Backbone as a chain_set.jsonl record, in Angstrom:
{"seq": "MTDQELEQLKYPIGTFDCPTTISASTIDAWISILEHFPNRLEQLVSDFTDKQLDTPYRPEGWTVRQVVHHVADSHHNSYTRFKWAMTEDNPIIKAYNEQDWAKQHDYSQPIDASLYHIKAVHAKLVYFVKGLNLEQLHRTFIHPEGNETVALTENLGIYAWHCNHHYAHIEELAKREGWI", "coords": {"N": [[196.507, 49.27, 68.875], [195.722, 50.387, 65.68], [196.05, 53.532, 63.887], [194.071, 53.714, 61.955], [192.133, 51.894, 62.904], [191.424, 53.184, 65.281], [190.38, 55.55, 64.226], [188.127, 54.5, 62.958], [186.657, 53.752, 65.2], [186.224, 56.27, 66.285], [184.719, 57.535, 64.288], [182.353, 55.887, 63.371], [180.338, 55.951, 61.437], [181.416, 57.503, 59.567], [182.473, 60.889, 58.69], [180.513, 63.93, 58.73], [179.121, 64.774, 55.657], [178.047, 67.201, 53.863], [175.502, 67.487, 51.474], [175.77, 69.13, 48.283], [173.503, 70.197, 47.115], [170.581, 70.497, 48.882], [167.804, 68.707, 49.131], [164.169, 68.736, 49.399], [163.322, 66.213, 50.164], [165.602, 65.243, 51.411], [165.76, 66.984, 53.588], [163.372, 66.227, 54.868], [164.074, 63.579, 55.54], [166.175, 64.021, 57.319], [164.811, 65.382, 59.348], [163.143, 63.327, 60.186], [165.017, 61.558, 61.297], [165.828, 63.087, 63.517], [163.402, 63.192, 64.845], [162.882, 60.544, 65.622], [165.108, 59.72, 67.016], [165.332, 60.173, 69.948], [163.747, 58.096, 71.147], [164.924, 55.82, 70.025], [167.521, 55.975, 71.105], [166.954, 55.821, 73.856], [165.825, 53.226, 73.994], [168.087, 51.769, 73.335], [169.906, 52.21, 75.483], [168.535, 51.894, 77.884], [168.51, 49.57, 79.491], [171.088, 49.316, 80.33], [173.653, 48.701, 82.679], [175.166, 50.442, 85.484], [177.896, 49.985, 85.297], [178.166, 49.383, 82.57], [177.291, 51.824, 81.492], [179.37, 53.409, 82.295], [181.464, 52.708, 80.717], [183.959, 53.441, 78.384], [183.465, 54.274, 74.945], [185.514, 54.006, 73.21], [189.139, 53.731, 73.267], [190.448, 56.227, 75.392], [188.178, 57.691, 75.023], [184.86, 59.1, 75.527], [182.628, 57.935, 78.108], [179.674, 55.869, 77.868], [177.709, 57.073, 79.401], [178.66, 59.744, 79.514], [178.43, 60.357, 76.808], [175.642, 60.317, 76.414], [174.849, 62.474, 78.078], [176.287, 64.489, 76.784], [175.015, 64.559, 74.255], [172.501, 65.543, 75.013], [173.212, 68.152, 75.905], [174.497, 69.195, 73.604], [172.485, 69.091, 71.623], [170.6, 70.712, 72.732], [171.967, 73.147, 72.571], [172.04, 73.307, 69.773], [169.319, 73.618, 69.116], [168.925, 76.171, 70.204], [170.565, 77.604, 68.489], [169.146, 77.41, 66.088], [166.943, 78.989, 66.773], [168.201, 81.48, 67.258], [169.134, 82.04, 64.656], [166.74, 82.438, 63.379], [165.743, 84.688, 64.568], [167.592, 86.695, 64.572], [169.84, 88.522, 62.454], [171.99, 86.665, 60.751], [173.539, 85.742, 63.108], [176.4, 85.629, 65.324], [177.139, 82.75, 66.855], [177.386, 81.224, 70.125], [180.095, 79.311, 70.93], [181.171, 76.264, 72.57], [183.255, 74.408, 74.819], [183.309, 71.193, 74.339], [184.767, 69.06, 75.441], [185.56, 70.03, 77.954], [183.051, 70.458, 79.079], [182.199, 67.812, 79.31], [183.721, 66.963, 81.399], [182.584, 67.956, 83.645], [180.872, 67.715, 86.815], [178.173, 67.033, 86.56], [178.033, 65.271, 84.475], [178.397, 62.806, 85.478], [176.126, 61.955, 86.629], [173.025, 60.018, 86.909], [171.501, 58.941, 83.794], [168.859, 59.495, 83.223], [167.665, 62.12, 83.409], [168.916, 63.435, 81.28], [168.045, 61.866, 79.133], [165.289, 62.467, 79.188], [165.521, 65.187, 78.697], [166.611, 65.198, 76.107], [164.422, 64.091, 74.731], [162.536, 66.172, 75.114], [163.847, 68.441, 73.977], [164.2, 67.547, 71.346], [161.53, 67.189, 70.558], [160.637, 69.841, 70.622], [162.445, 70.994, 68.773], [161.932, 69.547, 66.38], [159.229, 70.191, 65.954], [159.52, 72.974, 65.63], [161.243, 73.162, 63.35], [159.721, 71.859, 61.403], [157.822, 73.784, 61.015], [159.037, 75.723, 59.515], [159.679, 77.293, 56.381], [161.322, 76.639, 53.196], [162.826, 78.882, 52.457], [163.22, 80.107, 54.935], [164.736, 78.115, 56.151], [167.114, 78.53, 54.904], [168.278, 80.562, 56.212], [171.012, 81.821, 58.181], [173.756, 81.314, 60.514], [176.745, 82.353, 62.188], [179.464, 80.406, 62.954], [181.818, 80.691, 65.447], [184.244, 79.283, 65.504], [186.498, 79.146, 63.166], [185.086, 81.034, 61.811], [182.84, 80.37, 60.277], [180.074, 80.37, 58.098], [176.929, 79.022, 58.563], [174.181, 77.451, 57.214], [170.764, 76.904, 58.155], [169.705, 74.627, 56.978], [171.993, 73.062, 56.576], [172.81, 72.819, 59.253], [170.726, 71.306, 60.239], [171.233, 68.878, 58.933], [173.75, 68.312, 60.044], [173.066, 67.787, 62.709], [171.323, 65.64, 62.458], [173.122, 63.778, 61.491], [174.783, 63.808, 63.751], [173.167, 62.59, 65.68], [173.04, 59.924, 64.668], [175.755, 59.35, 64.625], [176.62, 59.365, 67.376], [174.855, 57.459, 68.36], [175.78, 55.236, 66.984], [178.324, 55.013, 68.133], [177.658, 54.058, 70.705], [176.104, 51.775, 70.128], [177.903, 50.171, 68.64], [179.88, 49.704, 70.571], [178.311, 48.253, 72.409], [177.757, 45.987, 70.886], [180.367, 44.966, 70.475], [181.023, 44.319, 73.083], [179.182, 42.413, 73.658], [176.701, 43.06, 74.744], [174.376, 43.441, 73.447]], "CA": [[195.447, 49.692, 67.975], [196.244, 51.228, 64.606], [195.361, 54.81, 63.698], [192.872, 53.445, 61.161], [191.146, 51.284, 63.795], [190.96, 54.242, 66.18], [189.539, 56.448, 63.422], [186.855, 53.804, 62.766], [185.931, 53.854, 66.466], [185.818, 57.673, 66.439], [183.727, 57.894, 63.267], [181.845, 54.614, 62.833], [179.504, 56.175, 60.24], [182.128, 58.508, 58.776], [182.243, 62.274, 59.061], [179.382, 64.535, 58.029], [179.395, 65.265, 54.303], [176.822, 67.904, 53.476], [175.278, 67.521, 50.028], [175.819, 70.453, 47.666], [172.099, 70.592, 47.018], [169.794, 69.827, 49.921], [166.438, 68.609, 48.609], [163.081, 68.633, 50.375], [163.296, 64.842, 50.691], [166.729, 65.143, 52.343], [165.315, 67.685, 54.794], [162.398, 65.353, 55.531], [164.792, 62.432, 56.104], [166.905, 64.503, 58.493], [163.818, 65.643, 60.396], [162.708, 62.018, 60.683], [166.067, 61.065, 62.19], [165.721, 63.855, 64.766], [162.136, 62.848, 65.499], [162.899, 59.181, 66.158], [166.327, 59.473, 67.781], [165.214, 60.018, 71.408], [163.243, 56.76, 71.501], [165.952, 54.837, 69.647], [168.589, 56.04, 72.089], [166.454, 55.294, 75.133], [165.718, 51.77, 73.875], [169.43, 51.189, 73.309], [170.65, 52.318, 76.745], [167.681, 51.832, 79.079], [168.82, 48.419, 80.337], [172.511, 49.28, 80.647], [174.032, 48.826, 84.091], [176.098, 51.548, 85.719], [179.208, 49.592, 84.76], [178.113, 49.553, 81.12], [177.203, 53.26, 81.226], [180.663, 54.014, 82.603], [182.449, 52.133, 79.809], [184.25, 54.296, 77.223], [183.147, 53.632, 73.658], [186.797, 53.789, 72.542], [190.242, 54.157, 74.134], [190.526, 57.662, 75.638], [186.922, 58.316, 74.619], [183.856, 59.299, 76.554], [181.807, 56.797, 78.499], [178.301, 55.93, 77.353], [177.027, 58.081, 80.227], [179.076, 61.062, 79.035], [177.87, 60.558, 75.468], [174.222, 60.676, 76.56], [174.792, 63.849, 78.603], [176.78, 65.359, 75.714], [173.959, 64.714, 73.247], [171.496, 66.452, 75.574], [173.742, 69.509, 75.879], [174.771, 69.6, 72.23], [171.249, 69.303, 70.873], [170.016, 71.911, 73.333], [172.656, 74.264, 71.921], [171.617, 73.376, 68.375], [167.978, 74.213, 69.105], [169.117, 77.601, 70.435], [171.132, 78.169, 67.26], [168.026, 77.569, 65.149], [166.146, 80.136, 67.214], [168.975, 82.691, 66.993], [169.156, 82.306, 63.218], [165.411, 82.9, 62.959], [165.365, 85.932, 65.238], [168.657, 87.666, 64.378], [170.407, 88.469, 61.109], [173.281, 85.993, 60.672], [174.222, 85.971, 64.385], [177.556, 84.835, 65.734], [176.661, 81.904, 67.955], [178.336, 80.938, 71.195], [180.654, 77.958, 70.916], [181.507, 75.779, 73.905], [184.271, 73.369, 74.816], [182.633, 69.924, 74.656], [185.617, 68.238, 76.31], [185.463, 70.552, 79.318], [181.698, 70.185, 79.576], [182.114, 66.387, 79.657], [184.457, 66.743, 82.651], [181.837, 68.539, 84.754], [180.316, 66.696, 87.705], [176.835, 66.58, 86.161], [178.153, 64.202, 83.491], [178.484, 61.526, 86.174], [174.815, 61.649, 87.206], [172.222, 59.083, 86.104], [171.191, 59.481, 82.466], [167.423, 59.719, 83.037], [167.353, 63.531, 83.138], [169.358, 63.77, 79.922], [167.136, 61.215, 78.178], [164.087, 63.309, 79.162], [165.899, 66.452, 78.061], [166.724, 64.923, 74.667], [163.041, 63.975, 74.212], [161.908, 67.492, 75.088], [164.515, 69.299, 72.997], [163.897, 67.061, 69.997], [160.123, 67.49, 70.265], [160.579, 71.275, 70.318], [163.203, 71.243, 67.547], [161.204, 68.99, 65.231], [158.042, 71.043, 65.748], [159.984, 74.256, 65.124], [161.783, 73.017, 61.999], [158.611, 71.536, 60.497], [157.077, 75.017, 60.772], [159.823, 76.643, 58.696], [159.687, 77.033, 54.938], [162.674, 76.464, 52.647], [163.526, 80.171, 52.536], [163.644, 80.279, 56.329], [165.797, 77.143, 56.419], [168.35, 79.025, 54.316], [168.87, 81.557, 57.11], [172.338, 81.377, 58.599], [174.459, 81.854, 61.668], [178.196, 82.245, 62.056], [180.128, 79.644, 64.014], [183.068, 81.415, 65.654], [185.403, 78.443, 65.202], [186.704, 79.206, 61.728], [184.246, 82.093, 61.25], [182.1, 79.659, 59.232], [178.645, 80.622, 57.967], [176.204, 77.75, 58.513], [172.743, 77.562, 56.944], [169.959, 76.003, 58.984], [169.604, 73.338, 56.284], [173.208, 72.304, 56.905], [172.781, 72.504, 60.684], [169.783, 70.197, 60.364], [171.975, 67.68, 58.539], [174.804, 68.052, 61.025], [172.509, 67.188, 63.919], [170.831, 64.301, 62.112], [174.343, 62.965, 61.502], [175.25, 63.735, 65.136], [172.354, 61.543, 66.312], [173.482, 58.61, 64.205], [177.166, 59.237, 64.999], [176.743, 58.934, 68.768], [174.133, 56.196, 68.487], [176.694, 54.194, 66.501], [179.352, 54.809, 69.168], [177.119, 53.222, 71.785], [175.675, 50.485, 69.577], [179.082, 49.371, 68.287], [180.441, 49.257, 71.84], [177.435, 47.207, 72.957], [177.969, 44.774, 70.077], [181.709, 44.435, 70.771], [181.035, 43.78, 74.445], [178.163, 41.351, 73.772], [175.563, 43.53, 75.541], [173.17, 43.299, 72.591]], "C": [[196.057, 50.628, 66.931], [195.464, 52.542, 64.545], [194.058, 54.617, 62.925], [191.773, 52.817, 62.02], [190.573, 52.317, 64.767], [190.035, 55.207, 65.448], [188.164, 55.814, 63.176], [186.016, 53.853, 64.038], [185.43, 55.282, 66.7], [184.662, 58.023, 65.511], [183.142, 56.641, 62.615], [180.939, 54.778, 61.615], [180.164, 57.18, 59.298], [181.826, 59.909, 59.286], [181.071, 62.828, 58.264], [179.846, 65.105, 56.698], [178.11, 65.893, 53.787], [176.664, 67.899, 51.954], [175.332, 68.961, 49.512], [174.424, 71.032, 47.543], [171.315, 69.788, 48.046], [168.33, 69.868, 49.483], [165.416, 68.556, 49.739], [163.041, 67.229, 50.968], [164.46, 64.612, 51.657], [166.373, 65.807, 53.662], [164.335, 66.822, 55.569], [163.081, 64.161, 56.199], [165.55, 62.85, 57.364], [165.957, 64.794, 59.651], [163.349, 64.331, 61.011], [163.739, 61.418, 61.635], [165.97, 61.76, 63.541], [164.474, 63.461, 65.556], [162.206, 61.507, 66.213], [164.097, 58.883, 67.059], [166.107, 59.304, 69.287], [164.731, 58.634, 71.835], [164.252, 55.671, 71.154], [167.06, 54.791, 70.694], [168.144, 55.448, 73.418], [166.342, 53.775, 75.089], [167.085, 51.106, 73.92], [170.054, 51.144, 74.696], [169.838, 52.045, 78.0], [167.993, 50.654, 80.01], [170.296, 48.316, 80.697], [172.705, 49.428, 82.158], [174.928, 50.052, 84.24], [177.482, 51.224, 85.157], [179.245, 49.77, 83.246], [178.077, 51.036, 80.75], [178.548, 53.953, 81.437], [181.809, 53.418, 81.783], [182.697, 53.092, 78.65], [183.96, 53.545, 75.925], [184.394, 53.375, 72.819], [187.901, 54.161, 73.527], [190.328, 55.681, 74.192], [189.277, 58.412, 75.173], [185.987, 58.484, 75.804], [183.183, 57.978, 76.908], [180.436, 56.942, 77.85], [177.533, 57.018, 78.106], [177.369, 59.499, 79.745], [178.506, 61.362, 77.654], [176.406, 60.991, 75.568], [174.084, 62.109, 77.074], [175.259, 64.854, 77.548], [175.694, 65.604, 74.663], [172.892, 65.678, 73.76], [171.976, 67.901, 75.495], [173.927, 70.023, 74.45], [173.485, 69.93, 71.473], [170.448, 70.47, 71.451], [170.644, 73.153, 72.688], [172.232, 74.409, 70.461], [170.234, 74.014, 68.246], [168.075, 75.728, 69.284], [169.685, 78.276, 69.189], [170.055, 78.357, 66.187], [167.222, 78.818, 65.503], [166.9, 81.453, 66.966], [168.932, 83.047, 65.512], [167.81, 82.821, 62.71], [165.038, 84.254, 63.557], [166.423, 87.027, 65.118], [169.217, 87.484, 62.967], [171.823, 87.918, 61.164], [174.101, 86.172, 61.96], [175.483, 85.125, 64.536], [177.108, 84.058, 66.966], [177.755, 81.728, 68.989], [178.789, 79.487, 71.05], [180.941, 77.546, 72.357], [182.496, 74.634, 73.781], [183.64, 72.057, 75.295], [183.448, 69.067, 75.619], [185.538, 68.717, 77.762], [184.073, 70.334, 79.903], [181.601, 68.736, 80.051], [182.851, 66.058, 80.951], [183.705, 67.29, 83.866], [181.12, 67.442, 85.549], [178.928, 66.2, 87.272], [176.885, 65.478, 85.101], [178.337, 62.836, 84.149], [177.142, 61.125, 86.795], [174.087, 60.585, 86.369], [171.762, 59.752, 84.805], [169.723, 59.839, 82.27], [167.08, 61.161, 82.681], [167.77, 63.924, 81.727], [168.498, 63.086, 78.868], [165.825, 61.997, 78.066], [164.36, 64.622, 78.427], [165.997, 66.28, 76.543], [165.329, 64.802, 74.058], [162.391, 65.342, 74.079], [162.528, 68.387, 74.023], [164.196, 68.848, 71.575], [162.448, 67.334, 69.621], [159.979, 68.966, 69.875], [161.278, 71.58, 68.991], [162.442, 70.753, 66.322], [159.969, 69.833, 64.932], [158.455, 72.369, 65.115], [160.415, 74.146, 63.665], [160.673, 72.693, 60.999], [157.784, 72.775, 60.162], [157.818, 76.035, 59.927], [159.703, 76.277, 57.224], [161.134, 76.987, 54.448], [163.472, 77.767, 52.708], [164.043, 80.411, 53.959], [164.785, 79.325, 56.683], [167.133, 77.538, 55.784], [168.961, 80.168, 55.134], [170.139, 80.972, 57.716], [172.733, 81.937, 59.959], [175.95, 81.688, 61.395], [178.731, 81.473, 63.253], [181.499, 80.275, 64.214], [184.336, 80.598, 65.426], [185.561, 78.4, 63.687], [185.878, 80.285, 61.042], [183.388, 81.56, 60.098], [180.614, 80.028, 59.258], [177.945, 79.283, 57.755], [174.732, 78.033, 58.27], [171.995, 76.581, 57.836], [169.764, 74.654, 58.308], [170.81, 72.469, 56.621], [173.223, 71.908, 58.377], [171.828, 71.343, 60.963], [170.479, 68.881, 60.022], [173.054, 67.3, 59.521], [174.225, 67.343, 62.236], [171.813, 65.859, 63.652], [172.023, 63.331, 62.109], [174.82, 62.754, 62.94], [174.473, 62.674, 65.923], [172.904, 60.168, 65.951], [174.93, 58.317, 64.595], [177.301, 58.716, 66.436], [175.953, 57.659, 69.054], [175.063, 55.041, 68.089], [177.825, 53.954, 67.495], [178.867, 53.806, 70.211], [176.761, 51.831, 71.264], [176.868, 49.596, 69.245], [179.798, 48.865, 69.538], [179.629, 48.092, 72.399], [177.591, 45.898, 72.183], [179.326, 44.132, 70.399], [181.755, 43.761, 72.127], [180.0, 42.672, 74.657], [176.967, 41.757, 74.627], [174.263, 43.427, 74.76], [173.468, 42.278, 71.509]], "O": [[196.81, 51.543, 67.264], [194.362, 52.649, 65.082], [193.06, 55.279, 63.208], [190.603, 53.172, 61.877], [189.372, 52.319, 65.041], [189.018, 55.631, 65.997], [187.151, 56.513, 63.186], [184.793, 53.982, 63.967], [184.345, 55.481, 67.245], [183.733, 58.728, 65.907], [183.406, 56.366, 61.444], [180.786, 53.838, 60.835], [179.542, 57.65, 58.346], [181.023, 60.09, 60.201], [180.683, 62.261, 57.242], [180.841, 65.827, 56.629], [177.202, 65.198, 53.332], [177.589, 68.268, 51.231], [174.977, 69.896, 50.23], [174.194, 72.207, 47.829], [171.379, 68.559, 48.075], [167.702, 70.926, 49.469], [165.772, 68.352, 50.9], [162.754, 67.07, 52.155], [164.317, 63.861, 52.623], [166.649, 65.263, 54.731], [164.447, 66.694, 56.788], [162.706, 63.776, 57.307], [165.565, 62.122, 58.356], [166.266, 64.487, 60.803], [163.177, 64.24, 62.226], [163.38, 60.837, 62.659], [166.021, 61.111, 64.585], [164.498, 63.406, 66.785], [161.646, 61.354, 67.298], [164.09, 57.89, 67.787], [166.653, 58.364, 69.865], [165.257, 58.064, 72.791], [164.415, 54.709, 71.905], [167.486, 53.716, 71.118], [168.87, 54.666, 74.033], [166.723, 53.102, 76.047], [167.234, 50.015, 74.471], [170.672, 50.143, 75.057], [170.409, 51.972, 79.089], [167.754, 50.751, 81.214], [170.715, 47.331, 81.305], [171.998, 50.19, 82.816], [175.389, 50.624, 83.253], [178.154, 52.096, 84.607], [180.237, 50.251, 82.699], [178.749, 51.46, 79.81], [178.821, 54.978, 80.813], [182.979, 53.602, 82.115], [181.746, 53.518, 77.994], [184.184, 52.339, 75.825], [184.351, 52.628, 71.842], [187.634, 54.835, 74.522], [190.285, 56.348, 73.157], [189.318, 59.623, 74.957], [186.283, 58.068, 76.924], [183.17, 57.035, 76.118], [180.086, 58.008, 77.345], [176.79, 57.791, 77.501], [176.485, 60.342, 79.588], [178.139, 62.502, 77.367], [175.983, 61.923, 74.885], [173.276, 62.875, 76.549], [174.695, 65.942, 77.431], [175.487, 66.74, 74.236], [172.43, 66.541, 73.013], [171.228, 68.78, 75.067], [173.553, 71.153, 74.135], [173.415, 70.935, 70.765], [169.705, 71.135, 70.729], [169.94, 74.089, 72.308], [172.081, 75.528, 69.971], [170.009, 74.85, 67.372], [167.387, 76.481, 68.595], [169.313, 79.407, 68.874], [170.06, 79.354, 65.465], [166.867, 79.606, 64.626], [166.303, 82.431, 66.515], [168.72, 84.204, 65.15], [167.754, 83.557, 61.725], [164.099, 84.897, 63.086], [166.18, 88.165, 65.518], [169.079, 86.419, 62.366], [172.751, 88.616, 61.574], [175.219, 86.686, 61.919], [175.607, 84.051, 63.949], [176.746, 84.641, 67.987], [178.916, 82.053, 68.741], [177.977, 78.563, 71.047], [180.953, 78.385, 73.258], [182.559, 73.969, 72.747], [183.462, 71.84, 76.493], [182.891, 68.424, 76.508], [185.459, 67.907, 78.686], [183.937, 70.055, 81.094], [180.987, 68.463, 81.082], [182.635, 64.997, 81.536], [184.149, 67.104, 84.999], [180.806, 66.378, 85.016], [178.551, 65.07, 87.585], [175.875, 64.819, 84.856], [178.425, 61.822, 83.457], [177.04, 60.068, 87.417], [174.497, 60.292, 85.245], [171.648, 60.976, 84.732], [169.37, 60.43, 81.249], [166.299, 61.406, 81.762], [167.056, 64.664, 81.051], [168.245, 63.666, 77.812], [165.306, 62.171, 76.964], [163.538, 65.097, 77.643], [165.518, 67.125, 75.787], [165.075, 65.349, 72.985], [161.77, 65.644, 73.06], [161.81, 69.021, 73.25], [163.949, 69.677, 70.699], [162.167, 67.677, 68.472], [159.284, 69.296, 68.914], [160.756, 72.342, 68.177], [162.325, 71.477, 65.333], [159.701, 70.151, 63.774], [157.815, 72.835, 64.172], [159.996, 74.951, 62.834], [160.683, 73.197, 59.876], [157.115, 72.809, 59.129], [157.283, 77.108, 59.647], [159.633, 75.101, 56.866], [162.06, 77.267, 55.209], [164.671, 77.744, 52.985], [165.171, 80.864, 54.149], [165.693, 79.689, 57.429], [168.166, 76.945, 56.093], [170.027, 80.681, 54.794], [170.309, 79.753, 57.753], [172.138, 82.884, 60.473], [176.351, 80.969, 60.48], [178.489, 81.832, 64.406], [182.269, 80.388, 63.26], [185.398, 81.17, 65.178], [184.825, 77.686, 63.006], [185.955, 80.44, 59.823], [183.233, 82.222, 59.072], [179.978, 79.999, 60.311], [178.323, 78.506, 56.878], [174.104, 78.77, 59.03], [172.539, 75.547, 58.224], [169.667, 73.634, 58.991], [170.665, 71.282, 56.916], [173.606, 70.788, 58.714], [172.096, 70.502, 61.821], [170.332, 67.89, 60.737], [173.262, 66.121, 59.807], [174.826, 66.395, 62.742], [171.727, 65.027, 64.555], [171.947, 62.225, 62.645], [175.217, 61.648, 63.307], [175.051, 61.95, 66.734], [173.195, 59.353, 66.827], [175.285, 57.17, 64.864], [178.011, 57.741, 66.682], [176.349, 56.865, 69.907], [175.124, 54.013, 68.763], [178.245, 52.812, 67.685], [179.559, 52.847, 70.552], [177.083, 50.827, 71.898], [176.85, 48.4, 69.535], [180.271, 47.729, 69.566], [180.187, 47.074, 72.81], [177.558, 44.819, 72.776], [179.423, 42.917, 70.573], [182.441, 42.755, 72.307], [179.955, 42.063, 75.726], [176.285, 40.894, 75.18], [173.182, 43.337, 75.342], [172.608, 41.994, 70.675]]}, "num_chains": 1, "name": "protein.A"}
């Protein structure tokens, strides 16, 4: 496999590219992605067998099962970051090692709990974000990796992209393997 082919498997929709100006319609589109993602993901994976769930989406990549558990954990952390940014002045958030989390024993459990968790977290996140005005969405937090200041508008885009990014991992695998 060439480096270019591996990169395509890693980033089937490309990397996140935040627009310089984030319009109200862009925010609405990102919220819509977050709102509909849990059902889209569940429909995609609900009939997968354990063997399919335990198939990596790329060489040396996570299995479908690990991806689903990762999304639940990652989006839970994102929701917490939104809350921190709204309740503290430019807080430094807690980062976590995604690779080490994916090696924990709970990432081998059935995906049902994580699918429920994703539905709950997304319902709470979407409700919360829809209740914020544009000024509030410009509040920020600091990500300790690189000491980067992130506005909630950008974080919203990152997680909309994150939904589509991991959905594409699973969908492209399923297409390559003839599962769908």
